[in-house]
PDB file of C-alpha atoms in Angstrom:
ATOM      1  CA  MET A   1     -37.351  34.920  -2.563  1.00  0.00           C
ATOM      2  CA  HIS A   2     -33.691  35.351  -1.627  1.00  0.00           C
ATOM      3  CA  ILE A   3     -31.588  32.205  -1.490  1.00  0.00           C
ATOM      4  CA  THR A   4     -30.882  32.704   2.224  1.00  0.00           C
ATOM      5  CA  GLN A   5     -34.614  32.483   2.941  1.00  0.00           C
ATOM      6  CA  LEU A   6     -34.623  28.817   1.962  1.00  0.00           C
ATOM      7  CA  ASN A   7     -34.478  26.268   4.754  1.00  0.00           C
ATOM      8  CA  ARG A   8     -31.329  24.260   5.476  1.00  0.00           C
ATOM      9  CA  GLU A   9     -32.532  21.120   3.676  1.00  0.00           C
ATOM     10  CA  CYS A  10     -33.135  23.060   0.460  1.00  0.00           C
ATOM     11  CA  LEU A  11     -29.786  24.799   0.692  1.00  0.00           C
ATOM     12  CA  LEU A  12     -27.994  21.500   1.210  1.00  0.00           C
ATOM     13  CA  HIS A  13     -29.739  20.113  -1.840  1.00  0.00           C
ATOM     14  CA  LEU A  14     -28.702  23.127  -3.932  1.00  0.00           C
ATOM     15  CA  PHE A  15     -25.105  22.919  -2.736  1.00  0.00           C
ATOM     16  CA  SER A  16     -24.970  19.243  -3.713  1.00  0.00           C
ATOM     17  CA  PHE A  17     -25.171  20.208  -7.409  1.00  0.00           C
ATOM     18  CA  LEU A  18     -22.117  22.489  -7.203  1.00  0.00           C
ATOM     19  CA  ASP A  19     -18.449  21.559  -7.545  1.00  0.00           C
ATOM     20  CA  LYS A  20     -16.038  22.179  -4.669  1.00  0.00           C
ATOM     21  CA  ASN A  21     -14.832  25.573  -5.891  1.00  0.00           C
ATOM     22  CA  SER A  22     -18.376  26.864  -6.464  1.00  0.00           C
ATOM     23  CA  ARG A  23     -19.445  25.740  -3.002  1.00  0.00           C
ATOM     24  CA  LYS A  24     -16.488  27.555  -1.461  1.00  0.00           C
ATOM     25  CA  CYS A  25     -17.205  30.766  -3.377  1.00  0.00           C
ATOM     26  CA  LEU A  26     -20.876  30.716  -2.411  1.00  0.00           C
ATOM     27  CA  ALA A  27     -19.975  30.078   1.236  1.00  0.00           C
ATOM     28  CA  LYS A  28     -17.993  33.325   1.318  1.00  0.00           C
ATOM     29  CA  THR A  29     -21.097  35.429   0.683  1.00  0.00           C
ATOM     30  CA  CYS A  30     -22.749  35.124   4.102  1.00  0.00           C
ATOM     31  CA  HIS A  31     -22.641  33.255   7.428  1.00  0.00           C
ATOM     32  CA  LYS A  32     -25.710  31.161   6.703  1.00  0.00           C
ATOM     33  CA  LEU A  33     -24.268  29.765   3.491  1.00  0.00           C
ATOM     34  CA  LEU A  34     -20.944  29.176   5.244  1.00  0.00           C
ATOM     35  CA  GLU A  35     -22.761  27.021   7.785  1.00  0.00           C
ATOM     36  CA  VAL A  36     -24.266  24.994   4.957  1.00  0.00           C
ATOM     37  CA  PHE A  37     -20.812  24.578   3.395  1.00  0.00           C
ATOM     38  CA  GLN A  38     -19.524  23.266   6.723  1.00  0.00           C
ATOM     39  CA  ASP A  39     -22.315  20.733   7.130  1.00  0.00           C
ATOM     40  CA  PRO A  40     -20.622  17.273   7.190  1.00  0.00           C
ATOM     41  CA  PHE A  41     -23.498  15.634   5.318  1.00  0.00           C
ATOM     42  CA  LEU A  42     -22.662  17.728   2.257  1.00  0.00           C
ATOM     43  CA  TRP A  43     -19.334  15.914   1.994  1.00  0.00           C
ATOM     44  CA  SER A  44     -20.217  12.235   1.772  1.00  0.00           C
ATOM     45  CA  LEU A  45     -18.575  12.041  -1.694  1.00  0.00           C
ATOM     46  CA  LEU A  46     -15.284  13.561  -2.840  1.00  0.00           C
ATOM     47  CA  ASN A  47     -13.726  13.336  -6.308  1.00  0.00           C
ATOM     48  CA  PHE A  48     -10.265  14.699  -7.096  1.00  0.00           C
ATOM     49  CA  HIS A  49      -8.595  14.888 -10.501  1.00  0.00           C
ATOM     50  CA  SER A  50      -5.017  15.763  -9.520  1.00  0.00           C
ATOM     51  CA  PRO A  51      -2.816  15.847  -6.382  1.00  0.00           C
ATOM     52  CA  VAL A  52      -2.905  19.650  -6.482  1.00  0.00           C
ATOM     53  CA  GLU A  53      -6.618  19.594  -5.651  1.00  0.00           C
ATOM     54  CA  LEU A  54      -5.873  17.819  -2.374  1.00  0.00           C
ATOM     55  CA  LYS A  55      -4.125  20.924  -1.063  1.00  0.00           C
ATOM     56  CA  LYS A  56      -7.044  23.275  -1.722  1.00  0.00           C
ATOM     57  CA  ASP A  57      -9.190  24.507   1.124  1.00  0.00           C
ATOM     58  CA  ASN A  58     -12.473  23.942  -0.711  1.00  0.00           C
ATOM     59  CA  PHE A  59     -13.818  20.788   0.938  1.00  0.00           C
ATOM     60  CA  LEU A  60     -14.531  19.252   4.322  1.00  0.00           C
ATOM     61  CA  LEU A  61     -13.025  15.967   5.459  1.00  0.00           C
ATOM     62  CA  GLY A  62     -14.922  14.118   8.184  1.00  0.00           C
ATOM     63  CA  PRO A  63     -16.823  11.026   9.359  1.00  0.00           C
ATOM     64  CA  ALA A  64     -19.603  11.620   6.814  1.00  0.00           C
ATOM     65  CA  LEU A  65     -17.276  10.775   3.907  1.00  0.00           C
ATOM     66  CA  LYS A  66     -18.392   7.520   2.288  1.00  0.00           C
ATOM     67  CA  TYR A  67     -17.013   7.655  -1.269  1.00  0.00           C
ATOM     68  CA  LEU A  68     -13.542   8.926  -2.209  1.00  0.00           C
ATOM     69  CA  SER A  69     -11.913   9.014  -5.632  1.00  0.00           C
ATOM     70  CA  ILE A  70      -8.472  10.357  -6.605  1.00  0.00           C
ATOM     71  CA  CYS A  71      -7.947   9.817 -10.326  1.00  0.00           C
ATOM     72  CA  TRP A  72      -4.968  11.490 -11.944  1.00  0.00           C
ATOM     73  CA  TYR A  73      -5.015  11.200 -15.741  1.00  0.00           C
ATOM     74  CA  SER A  74      -2.087  13.227 -17.023  1.00  0.00           C
ATOM     75  CA  GLU A  75       1.136  12.919 -18.989  1.00  0.00           C
ATOM     76  CA  ARG A  76       2.919  13.591 -15.689  1.00  0.00           C
ATOM     77  CA  VAL A  77       1.638  10.288 -14.347  1.00  0.00           C
ATOM     78  CA  LYS A  78       3.894   8.511 -16.847  1.00  0.00           C
ATOM     79  CA  VAL A  79       6.945  10.143 -15.264  1.00  0.00           C
ATOM     80  CA  CYS A  80       5.999   9.010 -11.780  1.00  0.00           C
ATOM     81  CA  ASN A  81       5.303   5.479 -12.994  1.00  0.00           C
ATOM     82  CA  ILE A  82       8.724   4.944 -14.539  1.00  0.00           C
ATOM     83  CA  GLU A  83      10.718   2.355 -12.607  1.00  0.00           C
ATOM     84  CA  ASP A  84      12.807   4.173  -9.983  1.00  0.00           C
ATOM     85  CA  TRP A  85      16.065   2.710 -11.251  1.00  0.00           C
ATOM     86  CA  MET A  86      15.336   4.055 -14.751  1.00  0.00           C
ATOM     87  CA  LYS A  87      14.567   7.669 -13.768  1.00  0.00           C
ATOM     88  CA  ASN A  88      17.056  10.406 -14.544  1.00  0.00           C
ATOM     89  CA  SER A  89      17.795  13.226 -12.085  1.00  0.00           C
ATOM     90  CA  PHE A  90      15.179  15.548 -13.605  1.00  0.00           C
ATOM     91  CA  GLN A  91      12.455  12.897 -13.338  1.00  0.00           C
ATOM     92  CA  LYS A  92      13.404  12.073  -9.746  1.00  0.00           C
ATOM     93  CA  ASP A  93      13.285  15.751  -8.795  1.00  0.00           C
ATOM     94  CA  PHE A  94       9.855  16.104 -10.410  1.00  0.00           C
ATOM     95  CA  CYS A  95       8.487  13.114  -8.492  1.00  0.00           C
ATOM     96  CA  ASN A  96       9.917  14.279  -5.170  1.00  0.00           C
ATOM     97  CA  ARG A  97       7.908  17.499  -5.378  1.00  0.00           C
ATOM     98  CA  HIS A  98       4.609  15.722  -4.779  1.00  0.00           C
ATOM     99  CA  GLU A  99       5.730  12.330  -3.521  1.00  0.00           C
ATOM    100  CA  ASN A 100       3.908  12.568  -0.195  1.00  0.00           C
ATOM    101  CA  THR A 101       0.879  14.597  -1.272  1.00  0.00           C
ATOM    102  CA  VAL A 102      -1.566  11.736  -1.817  1.00  0.00           C
ATOM    103  CA  THR A 103      -0.136   9.624   1.009  1.00  0.00           C
ATOM    104  CA  ASP A 104      -0.432  12.454   3.540  1.00  0.00           C
ATOM    105  CA  PHE A 105      -4.007  13.067   2.440  1.00  0.00           C
ATOM    106  CA  LEU A 106      -4.913   9.387   2.809  1.00  0.00           C
ATOM    107  CA  LEU A 107      -3.435   9.378   6.309  1.00  0.00           C
ATOM    108  CA  GLU A 108      -5.830  12.205   7.141  1.00  0.00           C
ATOM    109  CA  VAL A 109      -8.642  10.061   5.754  1.00  0.00           C
ATOM    110  CA  CYS A 110      -7.533   7.242   8.061  1.00  0.00           C
ATOM    111  CA  ASN A 111      -7.830   9.558  11.049  1.00  0.00           C
ATOM    112  CA  ARG A 112     -11.021  11.400  10.128  1.00  0.00           C
ATOM    113  CA  CYS A 113     -13.136   9.127   7.932  1.00  0.00           C
ATOM    114  CA  PRO A 114     -13.801   5.779   9.663  1.00  0.00           C
ATOM    115  CA  ASN A 115     -17.057   5.263   7.739  1.00  0.00           C
ATOM    116  CA  LEU A 116     -15.480   5.204   4.272  1.00  0.00           C
ATOM    117  CA  LEU A 117     -17.197   2.674   1.996  1.00  0.00           C
ATOM    118  CA  SER A 118     -15.411   3.119  -1.329  1.00  0.00           C
ATOM    119  CA  LEU A 119     -11.926   4.219  -2.356  1.00  0.00           C
ATOM    120  CA  THR A 120     -10.666   4.601  -5.928  1.00  0.00           C
ATOM    121  CA  LEU A 121      -7.051   5.541  -6.685  1.00  0.00           C
ATOM    122  CA  SER A 122      -5.802   5.879 -10.243  1.00  0.00           C
ATOM    123  CA  GLY A 123      -2.391   7.138 -11.318  1.00  0.00           C
ATOM    124  CA  CYS A 124      -1.277   7.542  -7.706  1.00  0.00           C
ATOM    125  CA  GLY A 125       2.232   6.216  -8.229  1.00  0.00           C
ATOM    126  CA  HIS A 126       3.545   7.144  -4.778  1.00  0.00           C
ATOM    127  CA  VAL A 127       0.925   5.376  -2.663  1.00  0.00           C
ATOM    128  CA  THR A 128       2.485   2.493  -0.745  1.00  0.00           C
ATOM    129  CA  ASP A 129       1.334  -0.770   0.803  1.00  0.00           C
ATOM    130  CA  ASP A 130       1.662   0.708   4.297  1.00  0.00           C
ATOM    131  CA  CYS A 131      -0.830   3.433   3.437  1.00  0.00           C
ATOM    132  CA  ILE A 132      -3.432   0.966   2.145  1.00  0.00           C
ATOM    133  CA  LEU A 133      -2.845  -1.233   5.196  1.00  0.00           C
ATOM    134  CA  LEU A 134      -3.678   1.677   7.520  1.00  0.00           C
ATOM    135  CA  LEU A 135      -6.798   2.463   5.500  1.00  0.00           C
ATOM    136  CA  LEU A 136      -8.049  -1.102   5.771  1.00  0.00           C
ATOM    137  CA  LYS A 137      -7.428  -1.056   9.516  1.00  0.00           C
ATOM    138  CA  ASN A 138      -9.021   2.335  10.165  1.00  0.00           C
ATOM    139  CA  CYS A 139     -11.924   2.033   7.727  1.00  0.00           C
ATOM    140  CA  PRO A 140     -13.421  -1.354   8.661  1.00  0.00           C
ATOM    141  CA  ASN A 141     -16.556  -0.763   6.569  1.00  0.00           C
ATOM    142  CA  LEU A 142     -14.665  -0.384   3.297  1.00  0.00           C
ATOM    143  CA  ARG A 143     -16.515  -2.364   0.641  1.00  0.00           C
ATOM    144  CA  THR A 144     -14.857  -1.251  -2.586  1.00  0.00           C
ATOM    145  CA  LEU A 145     -11.137  -0.748  -3.195  1.00  0.00           C
ATOM    146  CA  LYS A 146     -10.065   0.087  -6.747  1.00  0.00           C
ATOM    147  CA  LEU A 147      -6.378   0.643  -7.479  1.00  0.00           C
ATOM    148  CA  GLU A 148      -5.262   1.453 -11.012  1.00  0.00           C
ATOM    149  CA  ASN A 149      -1.742   2.254 -12.154  1.00  0.00           C
ATOM    150  CA  CYS A 150      -0.481   2.422  -8.565  1.00  0.00           C
ATOM    151  CA  VAL A 151       3.012   1.106  -9.230  1.00  0.00           C
ATOM    152  CA  ARG A 152       4.222   0.805  -5.626  1.00  0.00           C
ATOM    153  CA  ILE A 153       1.398  -1.486  -4.612  1.00  0.00           C
ATOM    154  CA  THR A 154       2.644  -5.047  -4.102  1.00  0.00           C
ATOM    155  CA  ASP A 155       1.433  -8.359  -2.699  1.00  0.00           C
ATOM    156  CA  GLN A 156       1.644  -6.791   0.777  1.00  0.00           C
ATOM    157  CA  THR A 157      -1.572  -4.930  -0.019  1.00  0.00           C
ATOM    158  CA  LEU A 158      -3.198  -8.197  -1.089  1.00  0.00           C
ATOM    159  CA  GLU A 159      -2.079  -9.779   2.179  1.00  0.00           C
ATOM    160  CA  ALA A 160      -3.552  -6.836   4.107  1.00  0.00           C
ATOM    161  CA  VAL A 161      -6.851  -7.442   2.309  1.00  0.00           C
ATOM    162  CA  THR A 162      -6.938 -11.030   3.543  1.00  0.00           C
ATOM    163  CA  LEU A 163      -6.251  -9.876   7.115  1.00  0.00           C
ATOM    164  CA  TYR A 164      -8.263  -6.658   7.464  1.00  0.00           C
ATOM    165  CA  GLY A 165     -10.660  -6.473   4.515  1.00  0.00           C
ATOM    166  CA  SER A 166     -13.520  -8.330   6.183  1.00  0.00           C
ATOM    167  CA  SER A 167     -16.126  -5.979   4.682  1.00  0.00           C
ATOM    168  CA  LEU A 168     -14.536  -5.802   1.258  1.00  0.00           C
ATOM    169  CA  GLN A 169     -16.732  -6.887  -1.647  1.00  0.00           C
ATOM    170  CA  THR A 170     -14.825  -5.526  -4.665  1.00  0.00           C
ATOM    171  CA  LEU A 171     -11.064  -5.332  -5.213  1.00  0.00           C
ATOM    172  CA  HIS A 172      -9.444  -4.042  -8.416  1.00  0.00           C
ATOM    173  CA  VAL A 173      -5.669  -3.911  -8.858  1.00  0.00           C
ATOM    174  CA  ASP A 174      -5.400  -2.994 -12.527  1.00  0.00           C
ATOM    175  CA  PHE A 175      -2.047  -2.071 -14.101  1.00  0.00           C
ATOM    176  CA  CYS A 176      -0.286  -2.520 -10.741  1.00  0.00           C
ATOM    177  CA  ARG A 177       2.881  -4.090 -12.088  1.00  0.00           C
ATOM    178  CA  ASN A 178       4.309  -5.264  -8.745  1.00  0.00           C
ATOM    179  CA  ILE A 179       1.335  -7.512  -8.017  1.00  0.00           C
ATOM    180  CA  THR A 180       2.072 -11.201  -8.594  1.00  0.00           C
ATOM    181  CA  GLN A 181      -0.055 -14.158  -9.563  1.00  0.00           C
ATOM    182  CA  THR A 182       0.774 -15.787  -6.225  1.00  0.00           C
ATOM    183  CA  GLY A 183      -0.664 -12.827  -4.342  1.00  0.00           C
ATOM    184  CA  LEU A 184      -3.837 -12.860  -6.424  1.00  0.00           C
ATOM    185  CA  GLU A 185      -4.339 -16.574  -5.867  1.00  0.00           C
ATOM    186  CA  ARG A 186      -3.993 -16.064  -2.127  1.00  0.00           C
ATOM    187  CA  VAL A 187      -6.773 -13.461  -2.152  1.00  0.00           C
ATOM    188  CA  ARG A 188      -9.012 -15.824  -4.133  1.00  0.00           C
ATOM    189  CA  GLU A 189      -8.299 -18.555  -1.610  1.00  0.00           C
ATOM    190  CA  LYS A 190      -8.706 -16.505   1.571  1.00  0.00           C
ATOM    191  CA  CYS A 191     -11.495 -14.170   0.376  1.00  0.00           C
ATOM    192  CA  PRO A 192     -13.669 -16.129  -2.082  1.00  0.00           C
ATOM    193  CA  SER A 193     -16.581 -13.695  -1.705  1.00  0.00           C
ATOM    194  CA  VAL A 194     -14.509 -10.733  -2.966  1.00  0.00           C
ATOM    195  CA  THR A 195     -14.934  -9.792  -6.620  1.00  0.00           C
ATOM    196  CA  LEU A 196     -11.298  -9.587  -7.738  1.00  0.00           C
ATOM    197  CA  ARG A 197      -9.984  -7.993 -10.925  1.00  0.00           C
ATOM    198  CA  ALA A 198      -6.346  -7.569 -11.946  1.00  0.00           C
ATOM    199  CA  GLU A 199      -6.170  -6.348 -15.508  1.00  0.00           C
ATOM    200  CA  ARG A 200      -2.589  -6.166 -16.825  1.00  0.00           C
ATOM    201  CA  SER A 201      -1.007  -6.578 -13.396  1.00  0.00           C
ATOM    202  CA  ALA A 202       0.554  -9.948 -12.619  1.00  0.00           C
ATOM    203  CA  ASN A 203       2.009 -10.315 -16.124  1.00  0.00           C
ATOM    204  CA  MET A 204       3.750  -6.940 -16.193  1.00  0.00           C
ATOM    205  CA  ILE A 205       7.450  -6.311 -15.523  1.00  0.00           C
ATOM    206  CA  PRO A 206       8.023  -5.485 -11.820  1.00  0.00           C
ATOM    207  CA  ASP A 207      10.298  -2.794 -10.416  1.00  0.00           C
ATOM    208  CA  ASN A 208      13.529  -4.793 -10.319  1.00  0.00           C
ATOM    209  CA  MET A 209      16.715  -4.020 -12.196  1.00  0.00           C
ATOM    210  CA  PRO A 210      17.328  -6.692 -14.835  1.00  0.00           C
ATOM    211  CA  GLY A 211      20.589  -7.704 -13.178  1.00  0.00           C
ATOM    212  CA  LYS A 212      18.958  -8.088  -9.796  1.00  0.00           C
ATOM    213  CA  LYS A 213      16.112 -10.090 -11.273  1.00  0.00           C
ATOM    214  CA  LEU A 214      18.570 -12.414 -13.019  1.00  0.00           C
ATOM    215  CA  MET A 215      20.486 -12.971  -9.778  1.00  0.00           C
ATOM    216  CA  LEU A 216      17.267 -13.876  -7.965  1.00  0.00           C
ATOM    217  CA  GLU A 217      16.365 -16.363 -10.700  1.00  0.00           C
ATOM    218  CA  LYS A 218      19.792 -17.993 -10.480  1.00  0.00           C
ATOM    219  CA  ALA A 219      19.543 -18.214  -6.695  1.00  0.00           C
ATOM    220  CA  SER A 220      16.139 -19.849  -7.023  1.00  0.00           C
ATOM    221  CA  ARG A 221      17.509 -22.443  -9.450  1.00  0.00           C
ATOM    222  CA  LYS A 222      20.331 -23.316  -7.029  1.00  0.00           C
ATOM    223  CA  LEU A 223      17.852 -23.822  -4.199  1.00  0.00           C
ATOM    224  CA  VAL A 224      15.793 -26.125  -6.391  1.00  0.00           C
ATOM    225  CA  GLN A 225      18.891 -28.140  -7.319  1.00  0.00           C
ATOM    226  CA  LEU A 226      19.805 -28.504  -3.638  1.00  0.00           C
TER     227      LEU A 226
END
């Protein structure tokens, strides 16, 4: 029996075992397999291992997407996660090349994937609070949000969780150095049913120049004295 003689359900099941590139290659062989590739139900789960993969035309983004993971484990992540004020010109130029790649992709998710249930971001150093806020607003069924080593995430994301994360059950903000203990305590207070984890976050050094941080501390002391 030729593969194209199988019914659609069988073909969908076979495609589910293939990675994105293999699915795309197989879809190029005939119209029937292309139709299977374009079936939204084949794309309920997407895993990416670098920002480059987000630009490939080997997947379908739509309302059927339920589980999304973008995990970038690379030496290049360390460059992007250096505090902005400590980066040299070469490092800044490197980061600017892909600064908006993940953010632009997540904005597409906001527009196309309202039924998203789980989002995991690791090593995505350019993702901002505004992006996560839009996701929480546009994906009201989101139950799991895991952020790891996302250095631009601050307490604004935690505040957005308290306002728009009504369906959220699990929140991880590990190695997010601009998260504070105050923000975490607010989530625990406002969302007691959420399983919260913040490994190596609130105790890390935030993205402030030492001089600026010292000035803020002095200003705080003056206010207390007054």
